[in-house]
């Protein structure tokens, strides 16, 4: 089947009127209808933030990838634009896979992976992935420029180009797989069209994954951060619990030199649902990242409602003196705030106290005095399906979701410093929660699926007392 942008637009216009909106996000970006996964091409161009994304407009399942497109003045209120790319050429006939965007003079350039099979699609030996270019003057309509990097010899998995400019050259990192070893390839160009192979930037040692997807290399605080999404890291204890991860290595790199690591791989988000993050720069120089709020091969109950998948809140990245990447909600998110609702709770003892009857678009602020709290478990619950709480026996902050009717039960957690205060910002949307811990020290993001009449928000403390120094919530636009 040949796909076109016009066909995709017709499909979306027909489908978007039939959505069940019970879990559709109130303030996160999702597709008009159909499937969405990785964010692509995040950039500021000609007065707008642009977000492209992996998109299958024809169903709520993953399928031949298109590039969906939306733009915003403030990273919050998104205007849907026509589909930017469809798999309509010989180089991408089976999908326009992930990539990035750059500004070249007065032109917006998309660099993406063309995905194609030559023969049986069940055999990776027939898979070829190449890097392609498309350009636009108006940021809406794109002209395909074709393939700019062919599949290297003996490679089949070779995707997700991230491009940036440094000095007089463009640079590109591409994720790859050689046997069962993930790696990141590096390329250099003067014009975005002719690319020179600069070799392997970094690759996995034993246990670090068979494929490194969605690579991104950028500078923070005098260091280089190599962000990527490895596939095939085994879970150990509390770490790497999801099917695939997203994380980073900190190190040093200069053009023409090897990347030298300065630490171990670290997960970026410890919730159930966060993958394929991509970063970009704001006009004032902040490094912002947005990820996909879903996880491969997990149940996605919204598929029955005509849509599937969403993107995370924009998050500002900083690197502290210990080379730890911190993620905070971008300052723009505060513009969503409406009424502030102070919560009277200051002390809880063996009780659960109702704080809101219906939490649907809300930012909750909780400051726990852990030194003065001795309850075994204390925290917040949303209906019967979600709890975010301190477990004092494990000394961990736990996000627990329980939706057995959808096959979604389990916990994710991060360690706490014994006796240290705990400040939380929790962003609740129709079907998601993002928890920011101690001003960006950690983050947990998960999809949630409460029934409309089971969105009561409560605080609780069991087997002892818990003390709050601040508690309340912002209603969000």
GROMACS .gro file of C-alpha atoms in nm, residues 205-477:
model
  273
  205UNK     CA    1   2.979  -0.354   2.684
  206UNK     CA    2   2.827  -0.679   2.808
  207UNK     CA    3   2.485  -0.623   2.963
  208UNK     CA    4   2.435  -0.268   2.831
  209UNK     CA    5   2.188  -0.353   2.558
  210UNK     CA    6   2.162  -0.502   2.210
  211UNK     CA    7   2.038  -0.177   2.049
  212UNK     CA    8   2.085   0.189   2.145
  213UNK     CA    9   1.791   0.391   2.014
  214UNK     CA   10   1.726   0.766   1.997
  215UNK     CA   11   2.079   0.896   2.071
  216UNK     CA   12   2.131   1.263   2.161
  217UNK     CA   13   2.460   1.439   2.243
  218UNK     CA   14   2.465   1.784   2.405
  219UNK     CA   15   2.665   2.001   2.644
  220UNK     CA   16   2.570   2.091   3.002
  221UNK     CA   17   2.783   2.248   3.273
  222UNK     CA   18   3.108   2.195   3.082
  223UNK     CA   19   3.044   1.824   3.017
  224UNK     CA   20   2.892   1.624   2.732
  225UNK     CA   21   2.573   1.428   2.800
  226UNK     CA   22   2.511   1.125   2.578
  227UNK     CA   23   2.141   1.043   2.614
  228UNK     CA   24   1.994   0.730   2.456
  229UNK     CA   25   1.736   0.453   2.498
  230UNK     CA   26   1.899   0.110   2.527
  231UNK     CA   27   1.710  -0.209   2.453
  232UNK     CA   28   1.803  -0.531   2.628
  233UNK     CA   29   1.932  -0.429   2.974
  234UNK     CA   30   1.826  -0.688   3.231
  235UNK     CA   31   1.643  -0.572   3.542
  236UNK     CA   32   1.840  -0.587   3.867
  237UNK     CA   33   1.667  -0.519   4.196
  238UNK     CA   34   1.488  -0.186   4.169
  239UNK     CA   35   1.675  -0.081   3.854
  240UNK     CA   36   1.582  -0.118   3.485
  241UNK     CA   37   1.238  -0.260   3.562
  242UNK     CA   38   1.079  -0.159   3.231
  243UNK     CA   39   1.116  -0.352   2.906
  244UNK     CA   40   1.344  -0.075   2.773
  245UNK     CA   41   1.511   0.221   2.942
  246UNK     CA   42   1.605   0.582   2.878
  247UNK     CA   43   1.917   0.725   3.034
  248UNK     CA   44   2.251   0.891   2.989
  249UNK     CA   45   2.627   0.878   3.014
  250UNK     CA   46   2.827   1.187   3.113
  251UNK     CA   47   3.166   1.237   2.955
  252UNK     CA   48   3.393   1.450   2.741
  253UNK     CA   49   3.403   1.485   2.364
  254UNK     CA   50   3.544   1.722   2.107
  255UNK     CA   51   3.517   1.690   1.729
  256UNK     CA   52   3.775   1.447   1.603
  257UNK     CA   53   3.821   1.292   1.949
  258UNK     CA   54   3.665   0.983   2.110
  259UNK     CA   55   3.387   1.013   2.365
  260UNK     CA   56   3.536   0.947   2.710
  261UNK     CA   57   3.291   0.841   2.978
  262UNK     CA   58   3.302   0.996   3.324
  263UNK     CA   59   3.056   0.759   3.493
  264UNK     CA   60   2.807   0.478   3.459
  265UNK     CA   61   2.478   0.467   3.266
  266UNK     CA   62   2.196   0.624   3.471
  267UNK     CA   63   1.822   0.592   3.413
  268UNK     CA   64   1.646   0.925   3.361
  269UNK     CA   65   1.295   0.836   3.476
  270UNK     CA   66   1.197   0.559   3.715
  271UNK     CA   67   0.824   0.534   3.639
  272UNK     CA   68   0.647   0.273   3.427
  273UNK     CA   69   0.618   0.487   3.113
  274UNK     CA   70   0.896   0.702   2.973
  275UNK     CA   71   1.094   0.632   2.657
  276UNK     CA   72   1.273   0.787   2.360
  277UNK     CA   73   1.333   1.136   2.505
  278UNK     CA   74   1.469   1.404   2.273
  279UNK     CA   75   1.624   1.736   2.374
  280UNK     CA   76   1.626   2.081   2.216
  281UNK     CA   77   1.727   2.437   2.303
  282UNK     CA   78   1.485   2.719   2.380
  283UNK     CA   79   1.557   3.068   2.245
  284UNK     CA   80   1.691   3.165   2.590
  285UNK     CA   81   1.934   2.872   2.594
  286UNK     CA   82   1.764   2.619   2.821
  287UNK     CA   83   1.801   2.250   2.739
  288UNK     CA   84   1.450   2.098   2.733
  289UNK     CA   85   1.358   1.732   2.694
  290UNK     CA   86   1.029   1.565   2.604
  291UNK     CA   87   0.969   1.188   2.609
  292UNK     CA   88   0.703   0.936   2.511
  293UNK     CA   89   0.470   0.849   2.800
  294UNK     CA   90   0.417   0.483   2.719
  295UNK     CA   91   0.625   0.166   2.724
  296UNK     CA   92   0.661  -0.096   2.452
  297UNK     CA   93   0.458  -0.416   2.497
  298UNK     CA   94   0.260  -0.285   2.793
  299UNK     CA   95  -0.122  -0.269   2.788
  300UNK     CA   96  -0.253   0.061   2.651
  301UNK     CA   97  -0.622   0.076   2.745
  302UNK     CA   98  -0.686   0.398   2.552
  303UNK     CA   99  -0.653   0.201   2.228
  304UNK     CA  100  -1.020   0.106   2.264
  305UNK     CA  101  -1.101   0.481   2.263
  306UNK     CA  102  -0.959   0.564   1.919
  307UNK     CA  103  -0.623   0.705   2.022
  308UNK     CA  104  -0.302   0.579   2.182
  309UNK     CA  105   0.000   0.742   2.340
  310UNK     CA  106   0.104   1.087   2.454
  311UNK     CA  107   0.413   1.297   2.518
  312UNK     CA  108   0.552   1.407   2.854
  313UNK     CA  109   0.559   1.755   2.995
  314UNK     CA  110   0.856   1.961   2.875
  315UNK     CA  111   1.137   1.925   3.129
  316UNK     CA  112   1.441   2.144   3.178
  317UNK     CA  113   1.771   1.958   3.212
  318UNK     CA  114   2.063   2.068   3.429
  319UNK     CA  115   2.379   1.885   3.532
  320UNK     CA  116   2.490   1.923   3.892
  321UNK     CA  117   2.843   1.919   4.031
  322UNK     CA  118   2.821   1.540   4.078
  323UNK     CA  119   2.745   1.489   3.708
  324UNK     CA  120   2.385   1.394   3.794
  325UNK     CA  121   2.124   1.499   3.540
  326UNK     CA  122   1.831   1.679   3.700
  327UNK     CA  123   1.488   1.715   3.537
  328UNK     CA  124   1.240   1.982   3.642
  329UNK     CA  125   0.915   2.087   3.478
  330UNK     CA  126   0.993   2.368   3.235
  331UNK     CA  127   0.901   2.707   3.384
  332UNK     CA  128   0.635   2.748   3.115
  333UNK     CA  129   0.427   2.481   3.291
  334UNK     CA  130   0.353   2.724   3.574
  335UNK     CA  131   0.137   2.924   3.332
  336UNK     CA  132  -0.119   2.642   3.351
  337UNK     CA  133  -0.186   2.720   3.716
  338UNK     CA  134  -0.524   2.857   3.811
  339UNK     CA  135  -0.668   2.843   4.165
  340UNK     CA  136  -0.438   2.740   4.453
  341UNK     CA  137  -0.611   2.506   4.697
  342UNK     CA  138  -0.427   2.490   5.031
  343UNK     CA  139  -0.475   2.159   5.209
  344UNK     CA  140  -0.528   2.179   5.585
  345UNK     CA  141  -0.347   1.855   5.665
  346UNK     CA  142  -0.034   1.902   5.872
  347UNK     CA  143  -0.032   1.572   6.057
  348UNK     CA  144  -0.178   1.232   5.972
  349UNK     CA  145  -0.195   0.934   6.205
  350UNK     CA  146  -0.338   0.596   6.102
  351UNK     CA  147  -0.587   0.762   5.870
  352UNK     CA  148  -0.684   0.850   5.515
  353UNK     CA  149  -0.818   1.202   5.451
  354UNK     CA  150  -1.003   1.314   5.139
  355UNK     CA  151  -0.849   1.626   4.978
  356UNK     CA  152  -1.027   1.653   4.641
  357UNK     CA  153  -1.331   1.480   4.494
  358UNK     CA  154  -1.211   1.479   4.135
  359UNK     CA  155  -0.845   1.521   4.034
  360UNK     CA  156  -0.824   1.550   3.656
  361UNK     CA  157  -0.586   1.839   3.576
  362UNK     CA  158  -0.387   1.920   3.886
  363UNK     CA  159  -0.040   1.995   4.021
  364UNK     CA  160  -0.001   1.872   4.379
  365UNK     CA  161   0.271   2.010   4.608
  366UNK     CA  162   0.372   1.804   4.913
  367UNK     CA  163   0.657   1.870   5.153
  368UNK     CA  164   0.701   1.582   5.396
  369UNK     CA  165   0.900   1.615   5.718
  370UNK     CA  166   1.057   1.271   5.707
  371UNK     CA  167   1.261   1.329   6.024
  372UNK     CA  168   0.945   1.373   6.232
  373UNK     CA  169   0.743   1.105   6.049
  374UNK     CA  170   0.740   0.746   6.173
  375UNK     CA  171   0.449   0.594   5.979
  376UNK     CA  172   0.543   0.281   5.787
  377UNK     CA  173   0.373   0.416   5.475
  378UNK     CA  174   0.249   0.769   5.403
  379UNK     CA  175   0.160   0.956   5.089
  380UNK     CA  176  -0.113   1.029   4.836
  381UNK     CA  177  -0.373   0.812   4.664
  382UNK     CA  178  -0.589   0.870   4.356
  383UNK     CA  179  -0.899   0.655   4.370
  384UNK     CA  180  -0.819   0.288   4.423
  385UNK     CA  181  -0.565   0.258   4.144
  386UNK     CA  182  -0.272   0.488   4.228
  387UNK     CA  183  -0.059   0.550   4.537
  388UNK     CA  184   0.259   0.758   4.565
  389UNK     CA  185   0.404   0.703   4.909
  390UNK     CA  186   0.707   0.683   5.133
  391UNK     CA  187   0.794   0.333   5.254
  392UNK     CA  188   1.004   0.393   5.563
  393UNK     CA  189   1.113   0.031   5.594
  394UNK     CA  190   1.262   0.032   5.244
  395UNK     CA  191   1.355   0.404   5.258
  396UNK     CA  192   1.208   0.451   4.912
  397UNK     CA  193   0.950   0.666   4.740
  398UNK     CA  194   0.709   0.425   4.570
  399UNK     CA  195   0.470   0.479   4.278
  400UNK     CA  196   0.216   0.197   4.281
  401UNK     CA  197  -0.056   0.154   4.021
  402UNK     CA  198  -0.327  -0.109   4.035
  403UNK     CA  199  -0.562  -0.148   3.741
  404UNK     CA  200  -0.608  -0.528   3.724
  405UNK     CA  201  -0.895  -0.492   3.476
  406UNK     CA  202  -0.637  -0.364   3.225
  407UNK     CA  203  -0.346  -0.584   3.329
  408UNK     CA  204  -0.157  -0.288   3.480
  409UNK     CA  205  -0.036  -0.359   3.832
  410UNK     CA  206   0.306  -0.296   3.985
  411UNK     CA  207   0.542  -0.056   4.154
  412UNK     CA  208   0.836   0.163   4.063
  413UNK     CA  209   1.050   0.343   4.320
  414UNK     CA  210   1.353   0.558   4.394
  415UNK     CA  211   1.574   0.560   4.706
  416UNK     CA  212   1.542   0.829   4.973
  417UNK     CA  213   1.806   0.979   5.200
  418UNK     CA  214   1.708   0.877   5.556
  419UNK     CA  215   1.582   1.174   5.756
  420UNK     CA  216   1.609   1.424   5.470
  421UNK     CA  217   1.304   1.636   5.384
  422UNK     CA  218   1.103   1.528   5.082
  423UNK     CA  219   0.955   1.782   4.837
  424UNK     CA  220   0.724   1.650   4.566
  425UNK     CA  221   0.550   1.806   4.266
  426UNK     CA  222   0.296   1.568   4.117
  427UNK     CA  223   0.130   1.647   3.783
  428UNK     CA  224  -0.197   1.459   3.736
  429UNK     CA  225  -0.370   1.448   3.398
  430UNK     CA  226  -0.659   1.235   3.273
  431UNK     CA  227  -0.439   0.928   3.225
  432UNK     CA  228  -0.092   1.015   3.352
  433UNK     CA  229   0.107   1.116   3.655
  434UNK     CA  230   0.456   1.271   3.657
  435UNK     CA  231   0.627   1.294   3.995
  436UNK     CA  232   0.924   1.530   4.039
  437UNK     CA  233   1.130   1.463   4.351
  438UNK     CA  234   1.334   1.723   4.542
  439UNK     CA  235   1.358   1.981   4.265
  440UNK     CA  236   1.462   1.741   3.994
  441UNK     CA  237   1.674   1.483   4.177
  442UNK     CA  238   1.448   1.206   4.045
  443UNK     CA  239   1.136   1.161   3.837
  444UNK     CA  240   0.870   0.890   3.804
  445UNK     CA  241   0.621   0.898   3.515
  446UNK     CA  242   0.340   0.649   3.465
  447UNK     CA  243   0.013   0.612   3.278
  448UNK     CA  244  -0.297   0.568   3.495
  449UNK     CA  245  -0.654   0.470   3.405
  450UNK     CA  246  -0.904   0.569   3.676
  451UNK     CA  247  -1.277   0.554   3.616
  452UNK     CA  248  -1.448   0.894   3.606
  453UNK     CA  249  -1.609   0.841   3.947
  454UNK     CA  250  -1.289   0.716   4.110
  455UNK     CA  251  -1.061   1.018   4.093
  456UNK     CA  252  -1.076   1.113   4.462
  457UNK     CA  253  -0.744   1.246   4.591
  458UNK     CA  254  -0.653   1.155   4.949
  459UNK     CA  255  -0.358   1.172   5.188
  460UNK     CA  256  -0.284   0.880   5.415
  461UNK     CA  257  -0.050   0.756   5.688
  462UNK     CA  258  -0.058   0.401   5.822
  463UNK     CA  259   0.112   0.242   6.125
  464UNK     CA  260   0.227   0.573   6.271
  465UNK     CA  261   0.234   0.947   6.210
  466UNK     CA  262   0.338   1.155   5.909
  467UNK     CA  263   0.408   1.530   5.919
  468UNK     CA  264   0.357   1.774   5.632
  469UNK     CA  265   0.520   2.117   5.629
  470UNK     CA  266   0.334   2.218   5.310
  471UNK     CA  267   0.045   2.068   5.117
  472UNK     CA  268  -0.185   2.190   4.845
  473UNK     CA  269  -0.277   2.175   4.481
  474UNK     CA  270  -0.302   2.400   4.179
  475UNK     CA  271  -0.598   2.350   3.952
  476UNK     CA  272  -0.451   2.343   3.600
  477UNK     CA  273  -0.598   2.492   3.287
   0.00000   0.00000   0.00000
